[in-house]
Coordinates of C-alpha atoms in Angstrom, one line a residue:
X1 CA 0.0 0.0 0.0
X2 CA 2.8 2.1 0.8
X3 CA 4.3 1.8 -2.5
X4 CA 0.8 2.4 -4.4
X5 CA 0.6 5.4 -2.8
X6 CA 3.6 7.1 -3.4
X7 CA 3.2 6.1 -6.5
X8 CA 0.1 8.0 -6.6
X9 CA 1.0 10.8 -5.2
X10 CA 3.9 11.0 -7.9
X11 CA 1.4 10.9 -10.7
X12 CA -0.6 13.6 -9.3
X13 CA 2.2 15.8 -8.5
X14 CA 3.6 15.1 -12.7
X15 CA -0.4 16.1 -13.7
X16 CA -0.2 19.0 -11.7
X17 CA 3.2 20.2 -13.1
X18 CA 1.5 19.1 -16.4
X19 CA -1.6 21.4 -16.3
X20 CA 0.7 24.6 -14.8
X21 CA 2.9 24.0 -18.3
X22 CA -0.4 23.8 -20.6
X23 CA -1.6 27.1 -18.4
X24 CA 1.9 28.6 -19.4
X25 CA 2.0 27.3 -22.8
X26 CA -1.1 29.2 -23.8
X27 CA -0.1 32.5 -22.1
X28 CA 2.9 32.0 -24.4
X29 CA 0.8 32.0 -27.1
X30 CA -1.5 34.4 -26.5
X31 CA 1.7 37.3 -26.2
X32 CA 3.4 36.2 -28.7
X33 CA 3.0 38.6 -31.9
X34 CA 5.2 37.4 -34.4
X35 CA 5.7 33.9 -33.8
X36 CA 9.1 33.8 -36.4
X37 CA 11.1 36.4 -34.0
X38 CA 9.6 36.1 -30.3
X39 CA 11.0 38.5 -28.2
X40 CA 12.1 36.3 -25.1
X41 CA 12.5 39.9 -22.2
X42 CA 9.1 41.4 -22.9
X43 CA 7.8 37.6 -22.1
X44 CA 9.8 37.0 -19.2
X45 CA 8.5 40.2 -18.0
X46 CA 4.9 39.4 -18.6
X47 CA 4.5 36.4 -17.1
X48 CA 7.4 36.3 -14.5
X49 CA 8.5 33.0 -16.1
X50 CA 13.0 32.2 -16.1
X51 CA 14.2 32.6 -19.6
X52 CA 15.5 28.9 -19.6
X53 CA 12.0 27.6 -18.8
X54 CA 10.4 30.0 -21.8
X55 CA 12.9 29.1 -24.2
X56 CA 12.1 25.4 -24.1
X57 CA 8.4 25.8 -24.2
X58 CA 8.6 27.8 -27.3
X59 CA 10.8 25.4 -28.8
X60 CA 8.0 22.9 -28.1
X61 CA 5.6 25.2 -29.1
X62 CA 7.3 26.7 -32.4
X63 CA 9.5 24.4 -33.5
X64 CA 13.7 24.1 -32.8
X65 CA 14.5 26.5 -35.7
X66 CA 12.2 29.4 -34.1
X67 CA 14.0 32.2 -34.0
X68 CA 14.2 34.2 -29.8
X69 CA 15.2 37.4 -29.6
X70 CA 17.2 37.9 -26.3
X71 CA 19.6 40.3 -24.5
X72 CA 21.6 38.2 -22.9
X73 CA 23.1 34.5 -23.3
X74 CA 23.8 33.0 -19.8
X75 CA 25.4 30.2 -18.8
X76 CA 22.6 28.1 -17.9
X77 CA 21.2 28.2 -21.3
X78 CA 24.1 26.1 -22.1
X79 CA 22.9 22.3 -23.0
X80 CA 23.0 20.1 -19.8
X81 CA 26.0 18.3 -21.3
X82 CA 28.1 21.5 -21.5
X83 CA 31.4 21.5 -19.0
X84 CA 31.8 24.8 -17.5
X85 CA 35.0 25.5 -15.4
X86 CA 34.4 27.0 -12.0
X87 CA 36.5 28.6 -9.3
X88 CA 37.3 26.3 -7.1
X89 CA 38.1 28.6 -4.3
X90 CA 34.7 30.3 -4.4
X91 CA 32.6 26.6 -5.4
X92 CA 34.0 25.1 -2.3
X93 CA 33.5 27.8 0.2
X94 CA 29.8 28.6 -1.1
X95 CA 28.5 24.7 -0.5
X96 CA 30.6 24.6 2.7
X97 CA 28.6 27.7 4.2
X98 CA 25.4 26.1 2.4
X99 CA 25.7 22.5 3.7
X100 CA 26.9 24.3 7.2
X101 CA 23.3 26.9 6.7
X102 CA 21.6 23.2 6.5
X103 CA 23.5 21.4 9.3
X104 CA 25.0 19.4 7.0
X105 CA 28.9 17.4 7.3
X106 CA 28.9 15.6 4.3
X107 CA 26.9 14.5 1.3
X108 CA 25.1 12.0 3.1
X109 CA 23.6 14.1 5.6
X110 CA 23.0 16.8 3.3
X111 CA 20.8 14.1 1.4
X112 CA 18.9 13.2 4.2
X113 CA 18.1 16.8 5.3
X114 CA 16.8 17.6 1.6
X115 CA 15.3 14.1 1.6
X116 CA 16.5 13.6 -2.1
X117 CA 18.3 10.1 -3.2
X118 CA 22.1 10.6 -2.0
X119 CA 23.3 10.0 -5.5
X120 CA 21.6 13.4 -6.7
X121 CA 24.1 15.4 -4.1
X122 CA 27.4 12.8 -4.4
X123 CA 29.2 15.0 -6.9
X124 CA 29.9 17.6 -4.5
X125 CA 32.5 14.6 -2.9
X126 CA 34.1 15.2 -6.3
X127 CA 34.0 19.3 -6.3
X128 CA 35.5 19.4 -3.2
X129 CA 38.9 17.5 -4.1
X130 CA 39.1 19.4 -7.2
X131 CA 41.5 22.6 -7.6
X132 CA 42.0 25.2 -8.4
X133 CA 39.5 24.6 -10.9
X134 CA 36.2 22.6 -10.7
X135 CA 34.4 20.2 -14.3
X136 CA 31.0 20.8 -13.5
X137 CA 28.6 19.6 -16.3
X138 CA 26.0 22.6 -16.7
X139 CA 22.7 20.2 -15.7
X140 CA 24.6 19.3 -12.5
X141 CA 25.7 23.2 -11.2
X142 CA 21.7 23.9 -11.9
X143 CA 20.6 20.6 -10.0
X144 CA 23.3 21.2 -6.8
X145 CA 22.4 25.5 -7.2
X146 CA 18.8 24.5 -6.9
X147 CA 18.9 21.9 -4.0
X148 CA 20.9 24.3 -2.1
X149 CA 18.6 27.7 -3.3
X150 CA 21.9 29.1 -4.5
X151 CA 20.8 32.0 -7.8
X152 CA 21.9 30.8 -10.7
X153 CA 23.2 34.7 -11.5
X154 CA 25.6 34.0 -8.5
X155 CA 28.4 32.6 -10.9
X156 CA 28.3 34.9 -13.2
X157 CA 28.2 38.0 -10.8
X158 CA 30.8 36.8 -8.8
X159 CA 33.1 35.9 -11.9
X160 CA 33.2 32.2 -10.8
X161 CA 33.0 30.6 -14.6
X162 CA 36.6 30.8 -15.9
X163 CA 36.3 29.4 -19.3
X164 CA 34.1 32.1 -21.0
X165 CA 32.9 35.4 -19.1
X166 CA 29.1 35.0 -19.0
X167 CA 26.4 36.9 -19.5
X168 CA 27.1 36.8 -22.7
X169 CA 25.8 40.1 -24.3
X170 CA 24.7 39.4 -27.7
X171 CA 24.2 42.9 -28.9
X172 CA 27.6 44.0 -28.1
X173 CA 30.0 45.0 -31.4
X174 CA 32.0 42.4 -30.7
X175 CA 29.1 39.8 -31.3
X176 CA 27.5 41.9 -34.1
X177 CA 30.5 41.6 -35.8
X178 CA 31.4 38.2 -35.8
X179 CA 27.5 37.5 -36.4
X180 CA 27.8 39.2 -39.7
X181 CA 30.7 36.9 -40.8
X182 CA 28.8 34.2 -39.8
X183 CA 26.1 35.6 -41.6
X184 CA 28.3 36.3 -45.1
X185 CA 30.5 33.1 -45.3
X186 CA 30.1 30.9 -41.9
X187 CA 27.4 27.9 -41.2
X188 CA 26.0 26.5 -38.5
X189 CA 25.8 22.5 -39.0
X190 CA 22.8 20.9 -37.3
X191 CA 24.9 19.2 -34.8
X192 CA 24.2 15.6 -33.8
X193 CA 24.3 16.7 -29.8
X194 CA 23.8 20.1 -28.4
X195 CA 27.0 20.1 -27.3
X196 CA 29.2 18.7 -30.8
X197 CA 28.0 22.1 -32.9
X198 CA 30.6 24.2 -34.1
X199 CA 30.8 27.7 -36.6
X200 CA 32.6 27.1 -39.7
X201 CA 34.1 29.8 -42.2
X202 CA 35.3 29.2 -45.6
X203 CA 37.4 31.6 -47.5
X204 CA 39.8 32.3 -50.2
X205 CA 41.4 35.7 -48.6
X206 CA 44.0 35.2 -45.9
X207 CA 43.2 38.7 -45.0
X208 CA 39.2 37.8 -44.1
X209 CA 40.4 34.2 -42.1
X210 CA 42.6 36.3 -40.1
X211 CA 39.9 39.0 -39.0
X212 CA 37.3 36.4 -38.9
X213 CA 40.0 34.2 -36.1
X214 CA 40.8 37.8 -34.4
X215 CA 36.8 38.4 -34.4
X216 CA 36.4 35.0 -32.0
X217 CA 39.4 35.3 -30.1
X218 CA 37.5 39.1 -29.2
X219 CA 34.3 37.3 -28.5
X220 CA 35.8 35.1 -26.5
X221 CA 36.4 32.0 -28.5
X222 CA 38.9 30.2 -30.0
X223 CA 39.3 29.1 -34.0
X224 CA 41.4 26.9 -35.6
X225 CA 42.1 26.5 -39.5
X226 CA 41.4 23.1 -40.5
X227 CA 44.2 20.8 -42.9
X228 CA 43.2 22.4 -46.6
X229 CA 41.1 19.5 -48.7
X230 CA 40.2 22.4 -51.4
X231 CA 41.2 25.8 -52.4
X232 CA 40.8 28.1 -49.7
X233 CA 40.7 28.0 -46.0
X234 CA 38.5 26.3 -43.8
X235 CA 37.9 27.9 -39.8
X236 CA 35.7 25.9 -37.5
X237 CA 35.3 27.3 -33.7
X238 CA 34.6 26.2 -30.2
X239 CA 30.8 24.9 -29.6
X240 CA 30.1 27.8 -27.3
X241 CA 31.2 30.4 -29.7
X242 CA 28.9 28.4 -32.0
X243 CA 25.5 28.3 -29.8
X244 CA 25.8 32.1 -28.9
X245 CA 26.0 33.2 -32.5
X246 CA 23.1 30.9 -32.5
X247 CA 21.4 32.4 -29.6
X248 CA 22.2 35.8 -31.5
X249 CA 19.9 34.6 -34.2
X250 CA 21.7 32.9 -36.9
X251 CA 20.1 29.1 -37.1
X252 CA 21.0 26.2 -37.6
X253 CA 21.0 24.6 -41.2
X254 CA 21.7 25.5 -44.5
X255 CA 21.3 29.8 -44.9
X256 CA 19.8 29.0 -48.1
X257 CA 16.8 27.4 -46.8
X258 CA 16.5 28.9 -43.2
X259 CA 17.0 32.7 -44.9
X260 CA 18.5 34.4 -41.8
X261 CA 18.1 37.6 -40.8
X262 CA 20.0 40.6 -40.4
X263 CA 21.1 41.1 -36.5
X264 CA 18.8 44.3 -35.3
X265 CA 21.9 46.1 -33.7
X266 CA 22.8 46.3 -37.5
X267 CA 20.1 48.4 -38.0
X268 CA 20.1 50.5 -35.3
X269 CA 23.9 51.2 -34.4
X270 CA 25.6 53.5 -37.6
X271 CA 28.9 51.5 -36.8
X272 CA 28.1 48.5 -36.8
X273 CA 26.2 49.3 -40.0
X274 CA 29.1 50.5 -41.8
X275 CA 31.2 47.6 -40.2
X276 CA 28.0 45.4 -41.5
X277 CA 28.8 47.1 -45.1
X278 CA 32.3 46.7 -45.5
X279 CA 32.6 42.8 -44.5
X280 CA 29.5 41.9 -47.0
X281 CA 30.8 43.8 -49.5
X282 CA 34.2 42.0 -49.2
X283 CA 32.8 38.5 -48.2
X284 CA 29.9 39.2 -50.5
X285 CA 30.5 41.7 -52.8
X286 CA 31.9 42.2 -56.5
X287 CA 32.4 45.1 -59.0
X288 CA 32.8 44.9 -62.3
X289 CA 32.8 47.4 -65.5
X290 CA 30.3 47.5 -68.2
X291 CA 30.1 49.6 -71.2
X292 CA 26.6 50.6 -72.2
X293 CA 24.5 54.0 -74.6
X294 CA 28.3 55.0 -74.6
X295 CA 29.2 55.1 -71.3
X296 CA 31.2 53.2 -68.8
X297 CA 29.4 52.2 -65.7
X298 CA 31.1 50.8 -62.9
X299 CA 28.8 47.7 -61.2
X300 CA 28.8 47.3 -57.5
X301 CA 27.1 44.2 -56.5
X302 CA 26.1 41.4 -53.6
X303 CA 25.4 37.4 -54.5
X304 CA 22.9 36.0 -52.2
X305 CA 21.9 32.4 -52.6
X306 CA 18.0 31.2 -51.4
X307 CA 16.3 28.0 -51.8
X308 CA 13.3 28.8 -53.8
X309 CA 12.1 24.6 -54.5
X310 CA 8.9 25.5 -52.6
X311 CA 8.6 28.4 -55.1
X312 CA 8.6 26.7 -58.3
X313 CA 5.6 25.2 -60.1
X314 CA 5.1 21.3 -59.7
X315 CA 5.4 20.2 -63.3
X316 CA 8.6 22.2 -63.5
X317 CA 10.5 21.0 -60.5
X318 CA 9.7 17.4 -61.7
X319 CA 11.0 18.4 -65.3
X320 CA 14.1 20.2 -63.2
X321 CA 14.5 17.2 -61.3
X322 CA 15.3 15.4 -64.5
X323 CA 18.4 17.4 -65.1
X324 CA 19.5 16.8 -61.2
X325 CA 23.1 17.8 -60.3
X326 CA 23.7 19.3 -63.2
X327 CA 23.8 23.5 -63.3

């Protein structure tokens, strides 16, 4: 009997938590304008809902590829598998004053006054002999933050996250910028886990791979220039570098199907317009002369490619398809 009920008590709990997401999911829905590009602040405003918790249900909601519009990337966005490295010094004083807050020694203890399974709060046995720097996989820090009602924010406002300095503010120029190379000549493969994506960048100019390496090593990243298999170089970067440029808009998949976006500080910052300008226009760009009703124009020009299959009439895309491969 003991077991049925706990048991039953689970389920109701799970349809409870089920109904306050289908309550949540239609608020969603109900604020969202523009369901292509949803604004992710004004909602977390609205409704008083975590970004992390918003971003998944509009996934759900929407779709993977949906495009949100945020301020700020933080570290707990990163996928659960993510490895973040803390400061060791600051990770083992802060559980020591929590576990001490909950008249806690040791794991074991701590387990029994949160009355969770001991396994869930073993990894601190591991923090603890670690230093000066801690591993901690992202879902783990959230799961050990939350037991112990730690903020999240905490790491990142006491510079505690040594690998990459989060918030990551994805309308600064330093973003911008590396989002419009991204944009010109990068790609972001659908990776096969969240945490095996990377940005690559293809070129011919020497000149553009080294400002497009200089650009992530600003941002924060690292890039390396792959062996050469074909004319021209080929850059591919560190997975976070790749998810923020993602979380700055671009998506995932081939650009000529997904047709991304400008990034909106492009539009509204003179500088980075002009910065915007001058990479397209030599990642882009081409000029050429032409001689026409006597005259010599001089041709200024961008090459954009987009998939336009679903734009075609049926009986000519199967006529098309007859001739496939070939240009």
């Amino acid at each position: 009997m003991g077991q049925y009920k706990q048991s039953h008590l689970q389920y109701v709990q799970w349809l409870r938590n089920k109904e306050k997401e289908l309550q949540l999911i239609e608020q969603i829905i109900q604020h969202v304008e523009n369901p292509k590009l949803i604004e992710l602040k004004p909602l977390e405003e609205k409704l008083g809902v975590p970004a992390e918790t918003l971003q998944k249900l509009i996934e759900k909601i929407y779709g993977p590829k949906t495009q949100i519009k945020q301020k700020l990337y933080h570290w707990w966005q990163e996928p659960d598998g993510a490895i973040r490295k803390i400061d060791a010094h600051y990770l083992h004083k802060r559980i020591k004053n929590a576990m001490k807050e909950l008249g806690a020694e040791n794991p074991y203890q701590l387990a029994k006054k949160l009355n969770v399974p001991e396994g869930k709060v073993n990894i601190i046995r591991d923090w603890m002999r670690q230093s000066p720097i801690v591993s901690a996989k992202t879902r783990v820090l959230k799961r050990i933050f939350n037991l112990f009602g730690i903020p999240l924010e905490e790491l990142e406002e006491r510079k505690a996250i040594l690998d990459r300095n989060f918030p990551i503010d994805l309308y600064s120029p330093k973003i911008v910028k590396l989002y419009t190379h991204a944009l010109n000549e990068g790609s972001l493969a659908i990776p096969k886990s969240p945490t095996q994506t990377s940005l690559r960048y293809v070129n011919q100019d020497p000149v553009l791979i080294r400002k497009f390496i200089d650009t992530v090593k600003e941002a924060g990243g690292w890039a390396k220039i792959l062996p050469p298999q074909k004319p021209g170089f080929d850059v591919y970067t560190d997975s976070v570098t790749a998810r923020i440029i993602n979380a700055a808009g671009l998506p995932y998949g081939r650009k000529t199907i997904t047709d991304p976006p400008l990034h909106p500080a492009i539009l509204k910052n003179p500088k980075l317009t002009k910065h915007h300008l001058h990479i397209t226009f030599l990642e882009e760009g081409y000029t050429t002369f032409s001689y026409a009703k006597d005259r010599l124009q001089l041709i200024i020009g961008l090459v954009r490619s987009k998939d336009i299959t679903d734009h075609i009439p049926p009986e000519i895309l199967r006529e098309l398809l007859n001739y496939k491969g070939q240009k």
